mmCIF file of C-alpha atoms in Angstrom:
data_model
loop_
_atom_site.group_PDB
_atom_site.id
_atom_site.type_symbol
_atom_site.label_atom_id
_atom_site.label_comp_id
_atom_site.label_asym_id
_atom_site.label_seq_id
_atom_site.Cartn_x
_atom_site.Cartn_y
_atom_site.Cartn_z
ATOM 1 C CA MET Y 606 72.373 -11.079 -123.158
ATOM 2 C CA LYS Y 607 68.972 -11.288 -125.280
ATOM 3 C CA GLU Y 608 69.610 -8.125 -127.594
ATOM 4 C CA ILE Y 609 72.446 -6.153 -129.648
ATOM 5 C CA ALA Y 610 71.260 -3.035 -127.875
ATOM 6 C CA GLU Y 611 72.022 -4.514 -124.405
ATOM 7 C CA HIS Y 612 75.606 -5.493 -125.453
ATOM 8 C CA VAL Y 613 75.784 -1.774 -126.595
ATOM 9 C CA LEU Y 614 74.716 -0.614 -123.397
ATOM 10 C CA ASP Y 615 77.121 -2.800 -121.713
ATOM 11 C CA ILE Y 616 80.206 -1.681 -123.722
ATOM 12 C CA VAL Y 617 79.033 1.815 -123.133
ATOM 13 C CA GLN Y 618 79.264 1.265 -119.431
ATOM 14 C CA ASN Y 619 83.036 0.177 -119.979
ATOM 15 C CA SER Y 620 83.367 3.666 -121.599
ATOM 16 C CA LEU Y 621 81.842 5.376 -118.513
ATOM 17 C CA PHE Y 622 84.056 3.606 -116.176
ATOM 18 C CA SER Y 623 87.049 4.426 -118.268
ATOM 19 C CA GLY Y 624 86.251 8.099 -117.727
ATOM 20 C CA ALA Y 625 84.986 8.943 -121.215
ATOM 21 C CA SER Y 626 83.229 12.418 -121.734
ATOM 22 C CA GLY Y 627 82.327 11.602 -124.966
ATOM 23 C CA VAL Y 628 81.053 8.316 -126.754
ATOM 24 C CA GLU Y 629 79.882 7.496 -130.158
ATOM 25 C CA ILE Y 630 77.355 5.063 -131.055
ATOM 26 C CA ASP Y 631 77.095 3.890 -134.748
ATOM 27 C CA ILE Y 632 74.680 1.457 -135.987
ATOM 28 C CA THR Y 633 74.208 0.430 -139.622
ATOM 29 C CA GLU Y 634 71.933 -2.300 -140.655
ATOM 30 C CA ASP Y 635 72.960 -3.192 -144.265
ATOM 31 C CA LEU Y 636 69.915 -5.308 -146.022
ATOM 32 C CA GLN Y 637 72.204 -5.578 -149.141
ATOM 33 C CA ARG Y 638 75.050 -7.170 -147.498
ATOM 34 C CA ASP Y 639 72.902 -9.006 -144.773
ATOM 35 C CA ARG Y 640 74.996 -7.420 -141.789
ATOM 36 C CA ILE Y 641 74.597 -5.387 -138.710
ATOM 37 C CA ARG Y 642 77.587 -3.206 -137.985
ATOM 38 C CA VAL Y 643 77.996 -1.593 -134.716
ATOM 39 C CA MET Y 644 80.856 0.886 -133.580
ATOM 40 C CA ILE Y 645 81.242 2.103 -130.335
ATOM 41 C CA LYS Y 646 83.915 4.613 -129.819
ATOM 42 C CA ASP Y 647 85.047 6.591 -126.562
ATOM 43 C CA ASN Y 648 87.763 9.064 -125.255
ATOM 44 C CA GLY Y 649 88.354 7.315 -122.154
ATOM 45 C CA CYS Y 650 91.734 6.045 -120.665
ATOM 46 C CA GLY Y 651 92.105 3.551 -123.150
ATOM 47 C CA MET Y 652 94.027 0.142 -122.812
ATOM 48 C CA ASP Y 653 97.763 -0.839 -122.984
ATOM 49 C CA GLU Y 654 98.673 -3.462 -125.311
ATOM 50 C CA ASP Y 655 98.962 -6.215 -122.441
ATOM 51 C CA LEU Y 656 95.465 -5.412 -121.458
ATOM 52 C CA LEU Y 657 93.947 -5.190 -124.975
ATOM 53 C CA ALA Y 658 95.587 -8.881 -125.971
ATOM 54 C CA LYS Y 659 93.538 -10.418 -123.263
ATOM 55 C CA VAL Y 660 90.408 -8.161 -123.105
ATOM 56 C CA LEU Y 661 88.263 -10.948 -124.794
ATOM 57 C CA ASP Y 662 89.230 -13.506 -122.330
ATOM 58 C CA PRO Y 663 86.412 -14.334 -119.936
ATOM 59 C CA PHE Y 664 86.809 -12.601 -116.204
ATOM 60 C CA VAL Y 665 89.493 -10.250 -117.111
ATOM 61 C CA THR Y 666 88.458 -6.829 -115.582
ATOM 62 C CA THR Y 667 90.435 -3.642 -114.292
ATOM 63 C CA ARG Y 668 87.589 -3.237 -111.690
ATOM 64 C CA SER Y 669 86.608 -4.677 -108.389
ATOM 65 C CA LYS Y 670 83.037 -6.362 -108.410
ATOM 66 C CA ARG Y 671 82.853 -6.450 -112.043
ATOM 67 C CA THR Y 672 82.669 -10.004 -113.861
ATOM 68 C CA GLY Y 673 84.558 -9.295 -116.878
ATOM 69 C CA LEU Y 674 82.171 -10.812 -119.258
ATOM 70 C CA GLY Y 675 80.823 -8.109 -121.235
ATOM 71 C CA LEU Y 676 83.250 -8.218 -124.248
ATOM 72 C CA PRO Y 677 83.882 -12.114 -124.058
ATOM 73 C CA LEU Y 678 79.957 -12.354 -124.234
ATOM 74 C CA LEU Y 679 79.839 -9.851 -127.210
ATOM 75 C CA ALA Y 680 82.847 -11.944 -129.047
ATOM 76 C CA GLN Y 681 80.738 -15.118 -128.326
ATOM 77 C CA THR Y 682 77.569 -13.737 -130.025
ATOM 78 C CA ALA Y 683 79.513 -12.555 -133.001
ATOM 79 C CA GLU Y 684 81.008 -16.029 -133.288
ATOM 80 C CA LEU Y 685 77.717 -17.707 -133.216
ATOM 81 C CA ALA Y 686 76.166 -15.450 -135.952
ATOM 82 C CA ASN Y 687 78.988 -15.684 -138.476
ATOM 83 C CA GLY Y 688 80.575 -12.457 -137.307
ATOM 84 C CA GLU Y 689 83.465 -10.877 -135.569
ATOM 85 C CA VAL Y 690 84.482 -8.158 -132.786
ATOM 86 C CA LYS Y 691 87.383 -5.989 -133.273
ATOM 87 C CA ILE Y 692 88.828 -3.761 -130.578
ATOM 88 C CA SER Y 693 91.398 -0.933 -130.947
ATOM 89 C CA SER Y 694 92.650 1.257 -127.990
ATOM 90 C CA GLN Y 695 95.298 3.754 -127.129
ATOM 91 C CA VAL Y 696 96.370 4.665 -123.812
ATOM 92 C CA LYS Y 697 94.830 8.304 -122.987
ATOM 93 C CA GLN Y 698 93.152 8.369 -126.182
ATOM 94 C CA GLY Y 699 90.287 6.205 -125.986
ATOM 95 C CA THR Y 700 88.570 2.815 -127.189
ATOM 96 C CA GLN Y 701 86.930 1.744 -130.151
ATOM 97 C CA VAL Y 702 84.617 -1.695 -130.457
ATOM 98 C CA TYR Y 703 83.493 -2.899 -133.568
ATOM 99 C CA LEU Y 704 80.897 -5.542 -134.136
ATOM 100 C CA ASP Y 705 80.051 -7.118 -137.799
ATOM 101 C CA ILE Y 706 77.561 -9.776 -137.685
ATOM 102 C CA GLN Y 707 75.260 -11.537 -140.140
ATOM 103 C CA ARG Y 708 71.905 -10.182 -139.720
ATOM 104 C CA SER Y 709 69.735 -13.002 -141.021
ATOM 105 C CA HIS Y 710 71.696 -15.621 -139.224
ATOM 106 C CA TRP Y 711 69.807 -18.080 -136.865
ATOM 107 C CA ASP Y 712 72.012 -16.986 -133.858
ATOM 108 C CA CYS Y 713 71.963 -13.508 -134.503
ATOM 109 C CA PRO Y 714 70.010 -11.894 -131.346
ATOM 110 C CA PRO Y 715 67.465 -8.904 -132.263
ATOM 111 C CA LEU Y 716 68.689 -5.439 -132.505
ATOM 112 C CA GLY Y 717 66.168 -5.060 -129.563
ATOM 113 C CA ASN Y 718 65.425 -1.698 -127.688
ATOM 114 C CA VAL Y 719 68.085 0.560 -129.030
ATOM 115 C CA VAL Y 720 66.107 3.608 -127.609
ATOM 116 C CA ASP Y 721 66.088 2.665 -123.994
ATOM 117 C CA THR Y 722 69.736 1.691 -124.254
ATOM 118 C CA VAL Y 723 70.585 5.376 -125.509
ATOM 119 C CA VAL Y 724 68.427 6.822 -122.868
ATOM 120 C CA SER Y 725 70.249 4.773 -120.265
ATOM 121 C CA CYS Y 726 73.773 5.892 -121.664
ATOM 122 C CA LEU Y 727 72.451 9.584 -120.992
ATOM 123 C CA SER Y 728 71.725 9.270 -117.773
ATOM 124 C CA ASP Y 729 75.416 9.563 -116.835
ATOM 125 C CA HIS Y 730 76.170 13.160 -118.210
ATOM 126 C CA VAL Y 731 78.222 11.725 -121.149
ATOM 127 C CA GLU Y 732 78.202 13.591 -124.594
ATOM 128 C CA LEU Y 733 76.654 11.205 -127.037
ATOM 129 C CA MET Y 734 76.734 10.902 -130.636
ATOM 130 C CA PHE Y 735 74.307 8.375 -131.846
ATOM 131 C CA VAL Y 736 73.505 7.394 -135.650
ATOM 132 C CA HIS Y 737 71.439 4.238 -136.600
ATOM 133 C CA ARG Y 738 71.396 3.986 -140.439
ATOM 134 C CA LEU Y 739 69.542 1.909 -142.695
ATOM 135 C CA LEU Y 740 70.956 0.627 -146.011
ATOM 136 C CA GLY Y 741 68.622 -0.848 -148.325
ATOM 137 C CA LEU Y 742 68.664 -3.656 -150.912
ATOM 138 C CA GLU Y 743 70.333 -1.595 -153.300
ATOM 139 C CA GLY Y 744 72.841 -0.579 -150.806
ATOM 140 C CA GLY Y 745 71.688 3.097 -150.639
ATOM 141 C CA LEU Y 746 70.730 4.980 -147.423
ATOM 142 C CA VAL Y 747 67.013 4.331 -146.815
ATOM 143 C CA GLY Y 748 66.907 6.185 -143.594
ATOM 144 C CA GLU Y 749 68.441 7.185 -140.348
ATOM 145 C CA VAL Y 750 67.976 8.219 -136.730
ATOM 146 C CA VAL Y 751 70.506 10.350 -135.236
ATOM 147 C CA LEU Y 752 70.892 12.064 -132.008
ATOM 148 C CA ASP Y 753 73.732 14.671 -130.970
ATOM 149 C CA THR Y 754 73.572 15.651 -127.332
ATOM 150 C CA LYS Y 755 75.648 18.732 -128.101
ATOM 151 C CA GLU Y 756 72.772 20.166 -129.980
ATOM 152 C CA ILE Y 757 70.200 19.411 -127.249
ATOM 153 C CA LYS Y 758 72.586 20.887 -124.540
ATOM 154 C CA GLU Y 759 72.384 24.156 -126.595
ATOM 155 C CA GLU Y 760 68.691 24.090 -126.315
ATOM 156 C CA LEU Y 761 68.654 23.367 -122.681
ATOM 157 C CA ASP Y 762 70.667 26.233 -121.556
ATOM 158 C CA GLY Y 763 72.155 24.844 -118.260
ATOM 159 C CA VAL Y 764 69.561 22.201 -117.549
ATOM 160 C CA SER Y 765 71.064 18.752 -117.642
ATOM 161 C CA VAL Y 766 70.408 16.113 -120.261
ATOM 162 C CA SER Y 767 70.183 13.795 -117.559
ATOM 163 C CA HIS Y 768 67.161 15.579 -115.935
ATOM 164 C CA PRO Y 769 64.261 12.968 -115.889
ATOM 165 C CA GLU Y 770 62.037 15.042 -117.999
ATOM 166 C CA VAL Y 771 64.534 15.676 -120.638
ATOM 167 C CA LEU Y 772 65.676 11.991 -120.705
ATOM 168 C CA LEU Y 773 62.039 11.146 -121.510
ATOM 169 C CA PHE Y 774 61.706 13.570 -124.004
ATOM 170 C CA ILE Y 775 64.604 12.263 -125.852
ATOM 171 C CA ARG Y 776 63.052 8.736 -125.601
ATOM 172 C CA LYS Y 777 59.976 9.956 -127.045
ATOM 173 C CA MET Y 778 61.648 12.027 -129.931
ATOM 174 C CA LEU Y 779 63.680 8.652 -130.658
ATOM 175 C CA ILE Y 780 60.503 6.443 -130.622
ATOM 176 C CA GLN Y 781 58.971 8.775 -133.142
ATOM 177 C CA GLU Y 782 62.370 8.673 -135.306
ATOM 178 C CA TYR Y 783 62.084 4.844 -135.185
ATOM 179 C CA GLN Y 784 58.716 4.431 -136.024
ATOM 180 C CA ARG Y 785 59.872 6.560 -139.341
ATOM 181 C CA LEU Y 786 62.715 4.348 -139.908
ATOM 182 C CA GLU Y 787 60.620 1.199 -139.505
ATOM 183 C CA GLY Y 788 57.969 2.654 -142.099
ATOM 184 C CA SER Y 789 60.980 3.214 -144.511
ATOM 185 C CA LYS Y 790 61.783 -0.397 -144.492
ATOM 186 C CA MET L 650 58.829 22.855 -134.771
ATOM 187 C CA LYS L 651 56.686 20.937 -132.012
ATOM 188 C CA SER L 652 59.522 19.002 -130.430
ATOM 189 C CA LEU L 653 61.926 22.042 -130.086
ATOM 190 C CA ASP L 654 59.018 23.914 -128.278
ATOM 191 C CA GLU L 655 58.311 20.889 -126.068
ATOM 192 C CA LEU L 656 61.929 21.112 -125.224
ATOM 193 C CA LYS L 657 61.837 24.714 -124.334
ATOM 194 C CA VAL L 658 58.750 24.090 -121.859
ATOM 195 C CA ILE L 659 60.862 21.416 -120.250
ATOM 196 C CA ARG L 660 63.810 23.645 -120.095
ATOM 197 C CA GLU L 661 61.620 26.520 -118.279
ATOM 198 C CA ARG L 662 59.923 24.098 -115.956
ATOM 199 C CA ALA L 663 63.261 22.686 -114.908
ATOM 200 C CA GLN L 664 65.123 26.077 -114.479
ATOM 201 C CA HIS L 665 62.195 27.235 -112.333
ATOM 202 C CA ALA L 666 61.993 24.168 -110.168
ATOM 203 C CA LEU L 667 65.718 24.418 -109.808
ATOM 204 C CA LYS L 668 65.366 28.065 -108.285
ATOM 205 C CA MET L 669 62.532 26.883 -106.086
ATOM 206 C CA ARG L 670 64.538 24.172 -104.757
ATOM 207 C CA GLU L 671 67.971 25.493 -105.082
ATOM 208 C CA SER L 672 69.397 22.431 -106.706
ATOM 209 C CA GLY L 673 66.719 19.906 -105.628
ATOM 210 C CA ASP L 674 66.731 18.061 -102.476
ATOM 211 C CA GLY L 675 70.092 16.096 -103.450
ATOM 212 C CA THR L 676 68.346 12.696 -103.830
ATOM 213 C CA VAL L 677 70.008 10.369 -105.992
ATOM 214 C CA ILE L 678 68.814 6.888 -107.511
ATOM 215 C CA GLN L 679 71.638 4.779 -108.485
ATOM 216 C CA VAL L 680 70.825 1.862 -110.849
ATOM 217 C CA ALA L 681 73.476 -1.003 -111.024
ATOM 218 C CA MET L 682 74.423 -1.242 -114.699
ATOM 219 C CA GLY L 683 77.092 -3.945 -114.882
ATOM 220 C CA THR L 684 76.774 -6.873 -117.375
ATOM 221 C CA CYS L 685 74.827 -8.751 -114.826
ATOM 222 C CA GLY L 686 72.445 -5.882 -114.206
ATOM 223 C CA ILE L 687 71.993 -5.248 -117.679
ATOM 224 C CA ALA L 688 71.233 -8.893 -118.515
ATOM 225 C CA ALA L 689 68.621 -9.005 -115.536
ATOM 226 C CA GLY L 690 66.710 -5.973 -116.770
ATOM 227 C CA ALA L 691 68.159 -2.932 -115.384
ATOM 228 C CA ARG L 692 67.733 -0.730 -118.411
ATOM 229 C CA GLY L 693 63.900 -1.194 -118.172
ATOM 230 C CA VAL L 694 63.946 -0.502 -114.386
ATOM 231 C CA MET L 695 65.889 2.770 -115.253
ATOM 232 C CA ILE L 696 63.027 3.962 -117.598
ATOM 233 C CA ALA L 697 60.255 2.917 -115.053
ATOM 234 C CA LEU L 698 62.080 5.156 -112.560
ATOM 235 C CA LEU L 699 62.405 8.044 -114.785
ATOM 236 C CA ASP L 700 58.610 7.712 -115.960
ATOM 237 C CA GLU L 701 57.225 7.283 -112.348
ATOM 238 C CA LEU L 702 59.264 10.367 -111.440
ATOM 239 C CA VAL L 703 58.092 12.665 -114.103
ATOM 240 C CA LYS L 704 54.603 11.544 -113.435
ATOM 241 C CA ARG L 705 54.675 12.231 -109.841
ATOM 242 C CA GLU L 706 56.512 15.626 -110.479
ATOM 243 C CA ARG L 707 59.589 14.512 -108.626
ATOM 244 C CA SER L 708 61.944 15.373 -111.613
ATOM 245 C CA ASP L 709 64.530 16.923 -109.140
ATOM 246 C CA VAL L 710 65.631 13.305 -108.407
ATOM 247 C CA LEU L 711 68.468 12.424 -110.179
ATOM 248 C CA VAL L 712 68.690 8.772 -111.479
ATOM 249 C CA THR L 713 72.086 7.743 -112.198
ATOM 250 C CA GLN L 714 73.813 4.581 -113.078
ATOM 251 C CA THR L 715 76.760 2.552 -111.351
ATOM 252 C CA GLY L 716 78.580 -0.592 -111.836
ATOM 253 C CA CYS L 717 78.066 -3.988 -110.579
ATOM 254 C CA ALA L 718 77.336 -4.119 -107.029
ATOM 255 C CA GLY L 719 78.893 -7.450 -106.502
ATOM 256 C CA LEU L 720 75.520 -9.357 -105.875
ATOM 257 C CA CYS L 721 74.803 -10.380 -109.529
ATOM 258 C CA GLU L 722 72.025 -12.769 -108.303
ATOM 259 C CA LYS L 723 70.141 -9.726 -106.843
ATOM 260 C CA GLU L 724 70.116 -7.945 -109.886
ATOM 261 C CA PRO L 725 68.666 -5.632 -110.939
ATOM 262 C CA ILE L 726 69.921 -3.387 -107.917
ATOM 263 C CA VAL L 727 68.716 0.054 -106.962
ATOM 264 C CA THR L 728 70.328 2.278 -104.328
ATOM 265 C CA VAL L 729 68.216 5.313 -103.174
ATOM 266 C CA LYS L 730 70.437 7.856 -101.544
ATOM 267 C CA GLU L 731 68.987 10.685 -99.640
ATOM 268 C CA PRO L 732 70.941 13.531 -97.848
ATOM 269 C CA GLU L 733 71.599 12.660 -94.082
ATOM 270 C CA LYS L 734 69.826 9.336 -94.559
ATOM 271 C CA SER L 735 70.931 5.936 -94.599
ATOM 272 C CA ASP L 736 71.254 4.580 -98.272
ATOM 273 C CA VAL L 737 68.771 1.713 -98.846
ATOM 274 C CA VAL L 738 69.644 -0.867 -101.565
ATOM 275 C CA TYR L 739 66.794 -2.784 -103.202
ATOM 276 C CA GLY L 740 67.298 -6.193 -104.629
ATOM 277 C CA ASP L 741 65.482 -8.219 -107.507
ATOM 278 C CA VAL L 742 63.877 -4.832 -108.660
ATOM 279 C CA THR L 743 61.352 -5.098 -111.491
ATOM 280 C CA ASP L 744 59.808 -2.341 -113.433
ATOM 281 C CA GLN L 745 56.633 -2.536 -111.236
ATOM 282 C CA LYS L 746 59.027 -2.392 -108.028
ATOM 283 C CA ALA L 747 60.642 0.609 -109.320
ATOM 284 C CA ARG L 748 57.257 2.297 -109.503
ATOM 285 C CA ASP L 749 56.473 1.176 -105.929
ATOM 286 C CA ILE L 750 59.818 2.664 -104.925
ATOM 287 C CA ILE L 751 59.268 5.972 -106.349
ATOM 288 C CA ALA L 752 55.642 6.086 -104.994
ATOM 289 C CA LYS L 753 56.376 4.923 -101.535
ATOM 290 C CA HIS L 754 60.014 5.726 -100.716
ATOM 291 C CA ILE L 755 60.864 8.870 -102.722
ATOM 292 C CA VAL L 756 57.083 10.510 -102.677
ATOM 293 C CA ASN L 757 55.757 9.299 -99.247
ATOM 294 C CA GLY L 758 59.091 8.721 -97.568
ATOM 295 C CA GLN L 759 58.562 5.005 -96.429
ATOM 296 C CA ILE L 760 61.134 2.580 -97.154
ATOM 297 C CA VAL L 761 59.720 -0.476 -99.077
ATOM 298 C CA SER L 762 60.829 -3.019 -96.759
ATOM 299 C CA ASP L 763 59.674 -6.222 -98.781
ATOM 300 C CA TYR L 764 62.141 -5.185 -101.577
ATOM 301 C CA VAL L 765 65.325 -4.004 -99.322
ATOM 302 C CA LEU L 766 68.245 -5.830 -99.551
ATOM 303 C CA ASN L 767 70.503 -3.775 -97.316
ATOM 304 C CA VAL L 768 70.347 -0.528 -95.362
ATOM 305 C CA LYS L 769 73.866 1.181 -95.217
ATOM 306 C CA GLU L 770 74.057 3.513 -92.111
ATOM 307 C CA ALA L 771 74.504 7.087 -92.865
#
């Protein structure tokens, strides 16, 4: 994976295939501590302790035709860039994946195209709560991008969030929000 | 608020289209989004498909995602599923090929044989 955003999309795919109807993506860029923290939380079927213990091993998968490389690749990325991956899960409750990585590290991949990752996640009718916040050199909140599909659904009055025009509308909106966030850096 | 007004226009257009076509013609385009697909560029392919559908006023077609198709070396893989027709699986799809698939297959009804990986009989 070339970008953290691609890892995020890959982890969300796991959530979707675990039957999650709701996913939270929380990204924090912390300039003061020089860290990028990503949390992905779902309400899918979760994992038992046995599976959780080996989920970072390559080629471990519960589905046919899957490579079982998504989480091991994420763990490798974290290890290379002075970071870590933590996973917690409860059967029938959901799973939480947490990545903490050194932002300025030589081996830290770029955050990448977060907007297209979010739009791709939405093509599967999932309820998504997305937050990307930027903490400045003083530690305070400098800016944030927030997307809550519940709010958008209310406005859509029965039209699906996965409708192509709606997805492109969300994409356009997020691009504008990110331009604002970039401006505040 | 401009963006909210824009969303309302989209909603009204989509609701009108749904009434006209019942619930669309039932065509679904699936993009394989396994780890291999994502690493090969499936995300960009999905955005190109959406963009071309909207440009060509075929927003009734649903673009959705599926897991690894088991042919990782041929990713990104896109499958066009039309009612009462064979599923057509396209491999090594790029953003440009995705746009060609919309223009030729979805709009003009012609399978893009150069990109076909497999045709699954209905």
